[in-house]
mmCIF file of C-alpha atoms and ligand atoms in Angstrom:
data_model
loop_
_atom_site.group_PDB
_atom_site.id
_atom_site.type_symbol
_atom_site.label_atom_id
_atom_site.label_comp_id
_atom_site.label_asym_id
_atom_site.label_seq_id
_atom_site.Cartn_x
_atom_site.Cartn_y
_atom_site.Cartn_z
ATOM 1 C CA UNK A 1 0.153 -0.431 0.196
ATOM 2 C CA UNK A 2 1.379 3.623 -0.604
ATOM 3 C CA UNK A 3 -0.323 6.491 1.471
ATOM 4 C CA UNK A 4 -0.442 9.105 -2.110
ATOM 5 C CA UNK A 5 -0.379 12.889 0.128
ATOM 6 C CA UNK A 6 -1.783 15.517 -2.790
ATOM 7 C CA UNK A 7 -3.833 18.564 -3.265
ATOM 8 C CA UNK A 8 -6.417 18.908 -6.548
ATOM 9 C CA UNK A 9 -3.542 20.297 -8.503
ATOM 10 C CA UNK A 10 -0.864 19.577 -11.241
ATOM 11 C CA UNK A 11 1.137 18.016 -9.147
ATOM 12 C CA UNK A 12 -1.177 16.485 -7.425
ATOM 13 C CA UNK A 13 -2.823 14.460 -10.803
ATOM 14 C CA UNK A 14 0.803 13.621 -12.255
ATOM 15 C CA UNK A 15 0.821 10.496 -8.667
ATOM 16 C CA UNK A 16 -2.705 9.933 -8.764
ATOM 17 C CA UNK A 17 -3.026 9.573 -12.999
ATOM 18 C CA UNK A 18 0.434 7.508 -12.258
ATOM 19 C CA UNK A 19 -1.155 5.122 -9.733
ATOM 20 C CA UNK A 20 -4.003 5.046 -11.338
ATOM 21 C CA UNK A 21 -2.094 3.308 -14.302
ATOM 22 C CA UNK A 22 0.251 1.190 -12.999
ATOM 23 C CA UNK A 23 -2.995 -0.350 -10.459
ATOM 24 C CA UNK A 24 -1.665 -0.086 -7.463
ATOM 25 C CA UNK A 25 -3.222 0.387 -4.316
ATOM 26 C CA UNK A 26 -2.809 3.914 -2.854
ATOM 27 C CA UNK A 27 -4.660 5.470 -0.028
ATOM 28 C CA UNK A 28 -5.102 9.370 -0.370
ATOM 29 C CA UNK A 29 -4.405 11.697 2.157
ATOM 30 C CA UNK A 30 -5.975 15.213 1.236
ATOM 31 C CA UNK A 31 -3.847 18.273 2.228
ATOM 32 C CA UNK A 32 -5.635 21.370 3.212
ATOM 33 C CA UNK A 33 -3.485 24.783 1.958
ATOM 34 C CA UNK A 34 -5.662 26.519 4.287
ATOM 35 C CA UNK A 35 -4.643 24.399 6.960
ATOM 36 C CA UNK A 36 -0.978 25.285 6.255
ATOM 37 C CA UNK A 37 -1.089 21.430 6.270
ATOM 38 C CA UNK A 38 1.795 21.105 3.578
ATOM 39 C CA UNK A 39 4.177 23.309 6.086
ATOM 40 C CA UNK A 40 3.341 20.875 9.054
ATOM 41 C CA UNK A 41 6.463 19.039 11.428
ATOM 42 C CA UNK A 42 4.599 15.982 10.189
ATOM 43 C CA UNK A 43 5.058 16.271 6.776
ATOM 44 C CA UNK A 44 8.093 18.241 6.381
ATOM 45 C CA UNK A 45 9.840 14.965 7.410
ATOM 46 C CA UNK A 46 7.957 12.793 4.083
ATOM 47 C CA UNK A 47 8.850 16.397 2.314
ATOM 48 C CA UNK A 48 11.532 18.764 3.046
ATOM 49 C CA UNK A 49 9.191 20.861 0.872
ATOM 50 C CA UNK A 50 6.379 21.422 2.457
ATOM 51 C CA UNK A 51 4.828 21.225 -1.066
ATOM 52 C CA UNK A 52 2.607 18.161 -2.662
ATOM 53 C CA UNK A 53 2.541 15.420 -3.870
ATOM 54 C CA UNK A 54 4.976 12.991 -1.608
ATOM 55 C CA UNK A 55 4.695 9.200 -0.466
ATOM 56 C CA UNK A 56 5.335 6.540 0.975
ATOM 57 C CA UNK A 57 5.333 3.063 0.348
ATOM 58 C CA UNK A 58 4.234 1.254 2.766
ATOM 59 C CA UNK A 59 5.877 -2.113 0.777
ATOM 60 C CA UNK A 60 9.391 -0.762 0.392
ATOM 61 C CA UNK A 61 10.006 0.361 5.303
ATOM 62 C CA UNK A 62 7.522 3.593 5.217
ATOM 63 C CA UNK A 63 10.083 4.771 2.162
ATOM 64 C CA UNK A 64 9.152 8.474 1.715
ATOM 65 C CA UNK A 65 9.489 10.179 -2.369
ATOM 66 C CA UNK A 66 8.512 14.000 -2.684
ATOM 67 C CA UNK A 67 9.180 15.899 -6.391
ATOM 68 C CA UNK A 68 6.709 14.737 -8.293
ATOM 69 C CA UNK A 69 9.078 14.002 -11.126
ATOM 70 C CA UNK A 70 10.939 11.421 -8.820
ATOM 71 C CA UNK A 71 7.588 10.260 -7.967
ATOM 72 C CA UNK A 72 6.789 8.852 -11.549
ATOM 73 C CA UNK A 73 9.842 7.384 -11.364
ATOM 74 C CA UNK A 74 9.682 5.384 -8.610
ATOM 75 C CA UNK A 75 6.515 4.498 -9.329
ATOM 76 C CA UNK A 76 7.904 2.960 -13.503
ATOM 77 C CA UNK A 77 10.419 1.348 -11.767
ATOM 78 C CA UNK A 78 8.605 -0.065 -9.534
ATOM 79 C CA UNK A 79 6.534 -2.603 -11.279
ATOM 80 C CA UNK A 80 8.360 -1.723 -15.207
ATOM 81 C CA UNK A 81 6.259 0.505 -17.120
ATOM 82 C CA UNK A 82 5.849 3.717 -18.148
ATOM 83 C CA UNK A 83 10.024 3.805 -18.141
ATOM 84 C CA UNK A 84 12.109 1.784 -20.229
ATOM 85 C CA UNK A 85 14.699 -0.345 -19.655
ATOM 86 C CA UNK A 86 17.100 0.053 -22.415
ATOM 87 C CA UNK A 87 19.720 2.916 -21.579
ATOM 88 C CA UNK A 88 18.484 5.067 -25.319
ATOM 89 C CA UNK A 89 14.606 4.551 -24.780
ATOM 90 C CA UNK A 90 14.804 5.142 -20.746
ATOM 91 C CA UNK A 91 17.126 8.635 -21.555
ATOM 92 C CA UNK A 92 14.361 9.761 -24.034
ATOM 93 C CA UNK A 93 11.313 9.498 -21.721
ATOM 94 C CA UNK A 94 13.252 10.933 -19.011
ATOM 95 C CA UNK A 95 14.911 14.011 -20.857
ATOM 96 C CA UNK A 96 11.189 15.042 -21.952
ATOM 97 C CA UNK A 97 10.260 14.159 -17.770
ATOM 98 C CA UNK A 98 12.683 16.443 -17.245
ATOM 99 C CA UNK A 99 11.843 18.590 -20.120
ATOM 100 C CA UNK A 100 8.079 19.260 -17.711
ATOM 101 C CA UNK A 101 10.321 19.118 -14.219
ATOM 102 C CA UNK A 102 12.719 22.618 -15.311
ATOM 103 C CA UNK A 103 10.587 23.665 -17.784
ATOM 104 C CA UNK A 104 6.825 23.918 -18.751
ATOM 105 C CA UNK A 105 5.694 23.256 -14.534
ATOM 106 C CA UNK A 106 7.739 26.118 -13.325
ATOM 107 C CA UNK A 107 6.747 28.209 -16.036
ATOM 108 C CA UNK A 108 3.066 28.192 -16.015
ATOM 109 C CA UNK A 109 3.531 27.276 -12.808
ATOM 110 C CA UNK A 110 4.371 31.078 -12.749
ATOM 111 C CA UNK A 111 1.813 32.099 -14.737
ATOM 112 C CA UNK A 112 -0.820 31.041 -13.333
ATOM 113 C CA UNK A 113 1.276 33.144 -10.275
ATOM 114 C CA UNK A 114 1.026 36.315 -11.928
ATOM 115 C CA UNK A 115 -1.875 35.814 -14.219
ATOM 116 C CA UNK A 116 -4.192 34.599 -10.656
ATOM 117 C CA UNK A 117 -3.045 35.446 -7.336
ATOM 118 C CA UNK A 118 -0.427 37.810 -7.668
ATOM 119 C CA UNK A 119 -1.789 41.319 -4.901
ATOM 120 C CA UNK A 120 -0.307 43.368 -7.994
ATOM 121 C CA UNK A 121 -1.008 43.427 -11.691
ATOM 122 C CA UNK A 122 2.849 42.888 -13.078
ATOM 123 C CA UNK A 123 2.157 42.743 -17.056
ATOM 124 C CA UNK A 124 5.996 42.118 -17.969
ATOM 125 C CA UNK A 125 5.330 38.847 -15.759
ATOM 126 C CA UNK A 126 2.380 37.721 -16.634
ATOM 127 C CA UNK A 127 3.415 38.373 -20.220
ATOM 128 C CA UNK A 128 7.348 36.137 -19.638
ATOM 129 C CA UNK A 129 5.790 33.472 -18.747
ATOM 130 C CA UNK A 130 3.061 33.449 -21.157
ATOM 131 C CA UNK A 131 4.669 34.110 -23.017
ATOM 132 C CA UNK A 132 7.413 31.308 -22.344
ATOM 133 C CA UNK A 133 4.820 28.536 -21.691
ATOM 134 C CA UNK A 134 3.405 28.915 -24.912
ATOM 135 C CA UNK A 135 7.246 28.259 -26.270
ATOM 136 C CA UNK A 136 7.046 25.936 -24.529
ATOM 137 C CA UNK A 137 3.787 24.459 -25.428
ATOM 138 C CA UNK A 138 5.807 25.000 -29.377
ATOM 139 C CA UNK A 139 8.755 22.315 -28.443
ATOM 140 C CA UNK A 140 5.557 20.025 -27.076
ATOM 141 C CA UNK A 141 4.281 20.490 -30.325
ATOM 142 C CA UNK A 142 6.918 20.009 -32.791
ATOM 143 C CA UNK A 143 8.195 16.678 -31.027
ATOM 144 C CA UNK A 144 4.208 15.321 -31.109
ATOM 145 C CA UNK A 145 4.117 16.284 -35.061
ATOM 146 C CA UNK A 146 7.043 13.269 -35.656
ATOM 147 C CA UNK A 147 6.135 10.197 -32.538
ATOM 148 C CA UNK A 148 2.348 9.683 -30.995
ATOM 149 C CA UNK A 149 4.192 10.792 -27.791
ATOM 150 C CA UNK A 150 6.608 12.631 -26.247
ATOM 151 C CA UNK A 151 8.770 9.773 -25.737
ATOM 152 C CA UNK A 152 8.128 7.170 -28.141
ATOM 153 C CA UNK A 153 5.279 4.816 -26.697
ATOM 154 C CA UNK A 154 3.339 6.338 -23.561
ATOM 155 C CA UNK A 155 5.196 7.061 -20.616
ATOM 156 C CA UNK A 156 6.060 8.783 -17.201
ATOM 157 C CA UNK A 157 6.777 11.603 -19.450
ATOM 158 C CA UNK A 158 3.621 12.267 -21.139
ATOM 159 C CA UNK A 159 1.872 11.890 -17.447
ATOM 160 C CA UNK A 160 4.032 14.398 -16.039
ATOM 161 C CA UNK A 161 3.416 16.664 -19.153
ATOM 162 C CA UNK A 162 -0.494 16.595 -19.656
ATOM 163 C CA UNK A 163 -1.759 17.107 -16.762
ATOM 164 C CA UNK A 164 -0.241 21.175 -16.756
ATOM 165 C CA UNK A 165 -1.802 21.426 -20.784
ATOM 166 C CA UNK A 166 -4.248 20.199 -19.470
ATOM 167 C CA UNK A 167 -5.002 23.577 -17.955
ATOM 168 C CA UNK A 168 -3.714 25.897 -20.206
ATOM 169 C CA UNK A 169 -6.965 28.274 -20.703
ATOM 170 C CA UNK A 170 -6.643 28.617 -16.125
ATOM 171 C CA UNK A 171 -2.801 30.240 -16.872
ATOM 172 C CA UNK A 172 -4.400 32.295 -20.538
ATOM 173 C CA UNK A 173 -1.688 30.217 -22.093
ATOM 174 C CA UNK A 174 -3.473 29.046 -26.280
ATOM 175 C CA UNK A 175 -2.972 26.436 -27.372
ATOM 176 C CA UNK A 176 -5.005 27.328 -31.057
ATOM 177 C CA UNK A 177 -2.659 25.990 -33.987
ATOM 178 C CA UNK A 178 -0.850 23.414 -31.520
ATOM 179 C CA UNK A 179 -2.778 20.468 -33.520
ATOM 180 C CA UNK A 180 -0.625 18.080 -32.164
ATOM 181 C CA UNK A 181 -0.870 19.255 -28.692
ATOM 182 C CA UNK A 182 -4.714 19.563 -29.228
ATOM 183 C CA UNK A 183 -4.333 15.508 -30.596
ATOM 184 C CA UNK A 184 -2.237 14.260 -27.891
ATOM 185 C CA UNK A 185 -4.343 15.807 -25.792
ATOM 186 C CA UNK A 186 -7.637 14.307 -26.558
ATOM 187 C CA UNK A 187 -5.403 10.828 -27.088
ATOM 188 C CA UNK A 188 -4.985 11.264 -23.110
ATOM 189 C CA UNK A 189 -7.847 12.974 -21.683
ATOM 190 C CA UNK A 190 -9.639 10.100 -23.143
ATOM 191 C CA UNK A 191 -7.880 7.215 -21.132
ATOM 192 C CA UNK A 192 -10.235 5.905 -17.891
ATOM 193 C CA UNK A 193 -6.992 5.697 -15.819
ATOM 194 C CA UNK A 194 -6.830 8.825 -16.653
ATOM 195 C CA UNK A 195 -9.564 10.376 -15.310
ATOM 196 C CA UNK A 196 -10.042 9.209 -12.697
ATOM 197 C CA UNK A 197 -6.099 10.357 -11.545
ATOM 198 C CA UNK A 198 -7.581 13.520 -12.215
ATOM 199 C CA UNK A 199 -10.471 12.411 -9.648
ATOM 200 C CA UNK A 200 -8.266 12.633 -6.928
ATOM 201 C CA UNK A 201 -8.292 13.935 -4.456
ATOM 202 C CA UNK A 202 -12.230 13.656 -4.359
ATOM 203 C CA UNK A 203 -14.561 15.744 -2.927
ATOM 204 C CA UNK A 204 -15.282 15.050 0.713
ATOM 205 C CA UNK A 205 -11.180 14.274 0.881
ATOM 206 C CA UNK A 206 -10.753 17.897 0.240
ATOM 207 C CA UNK A 207 -13.333 19.658 3.223
ATOM 208 C CA UNK A 208 -12.089 20.559 5.875
ATOM 209 C CA UNK A 209 -13.628 18.443 8.299
ATOM 210 C CA UNK A 210 -10.936 15.795 7.092
ATOM 211 C CA UNK A 211 -8.655 17.924 6.071
ATOM 212 C CA UNK A 212 -7.840 18.750 10.031
ATOM 213 C CA UNK A 213 -8.411 14.502 10.893
ATOM 214 C CA UNK A 214 -5.463 14.282 8.312
ATOM 215 C CA UNK A 215 -3.570 16.413 10.238
ATOM 216 C CA UNK A 216 -4.293 14.798 13.804
ATOM 217 C CA UNK A 217 -3.484 11.355 12.722
ATOM 218 C CA UNK A 218 0.123 12.883 10.638
ATOM 219 C CA UNK A 219 1.072 14.694 13.994
ATOM 220 C CA UNK A 220 0.488 10.978 15.956
ATOM 221 C CA UNK A 221 3.546 8.841 13.519
HETATM 222 N N1 LIG B 301 8.967 20.262 -8.016
HETATM 223 C C1 LIG B 301 7.725 19.895 -7.415
HETATM 224 C C2 LIG B 301 6.448 20.684 -6.704
HETATM 225 C C3 LIG B 301 5.201 20.060 -6.393
HETATM 226 C C4 LIG B 301 4.110 22.054 -5.660
HETATM 227 O O1 LIG B 301 4.274 22.990 -6.309
HETATM 228 N N2 LIG B 301 3.632 21.838 -5.075
HETATM 229 C C5 LIG B 301 2.578 22.820 -4.706
HETATM 230 C C6 LIG B 301 1.150 22.484 -6.156
HETATM 231 S S1 LIG B 301 0.848 22.721 -7.123
HETATM 232 C C7 LIG B 301 2.170 22.823 -3.229
HETATM 233 O O2 LIG B 301 2.148 21.551 -3.155
HETATM 234 N N3 LIG B 301 1.901 24.095 -3.197
HETATM 235 C C8 LIG B 301 1.356 24.434 -1.622
HETATM 236 C C9 LIG B 301 2.631 24.884 -1.640
HETATM 237 O O3 LIG B 301 3.804 26.375 -2.099
HETATM 238 O O4 LIG B 301 2.624 25.287 -0.011
HETATM 239 C C10 LIG B 301 6.934 19.178 -7.026
HETATM 240 O O5 LIG B 301 7.394 18.354 -8.636
HETATM 241 O O6 LIG B 301 6.728 18.129 -6.815
#
């Protein structure tokens, strides 16, 4: 059994989609950002960065993994799926995974911050992050004109990238004219495991009462 510490965000969905695709049993612990549960001392022992997602593998001496890309690699290696074992195939997946972790995620994340949440409207910052995200999407689109999925076959690189690209409208970034990217988005969206992963955490797991109970149980660990 795997404990999944998560919230309804793109990085959280990477982990729940992978767990669903791989058919691994897991228990959801929905953390409340309002209650700052991700900064609690108990959770910081699991993820020193105080962010979601994180997992604890109860079947492997309670081994804890943080950083969504590292979680995807751990789960793929645990099951021998979604990450090829030959050197070149494995490197190709990791290249596109790193492209997401170091590029799409941080740039689109900052686009969200400045477009949606930042108290001042800093147009220069909004433009910078939205344009950079669109540029990265164009790189993805060119790649997806050559191959069906980012690394050829469906892999953890697609699972890392999909939850971000699917919320492009929220980030104020257009996918107009990116036909290959749109084809890829629709194909991944149609996967039943992806649909199940996107429903994690369930609404009732996110309410405050449940969040308080989660915080209490973590404090007693
Ligand atoms: N590089 C990290 C980023 C994780 C991250 O930024 N998580 C966000 C949600 S998508 C979070 O926990 N935010 C709450 C906070 O920053 O306190 C990863 O990929 O796991």
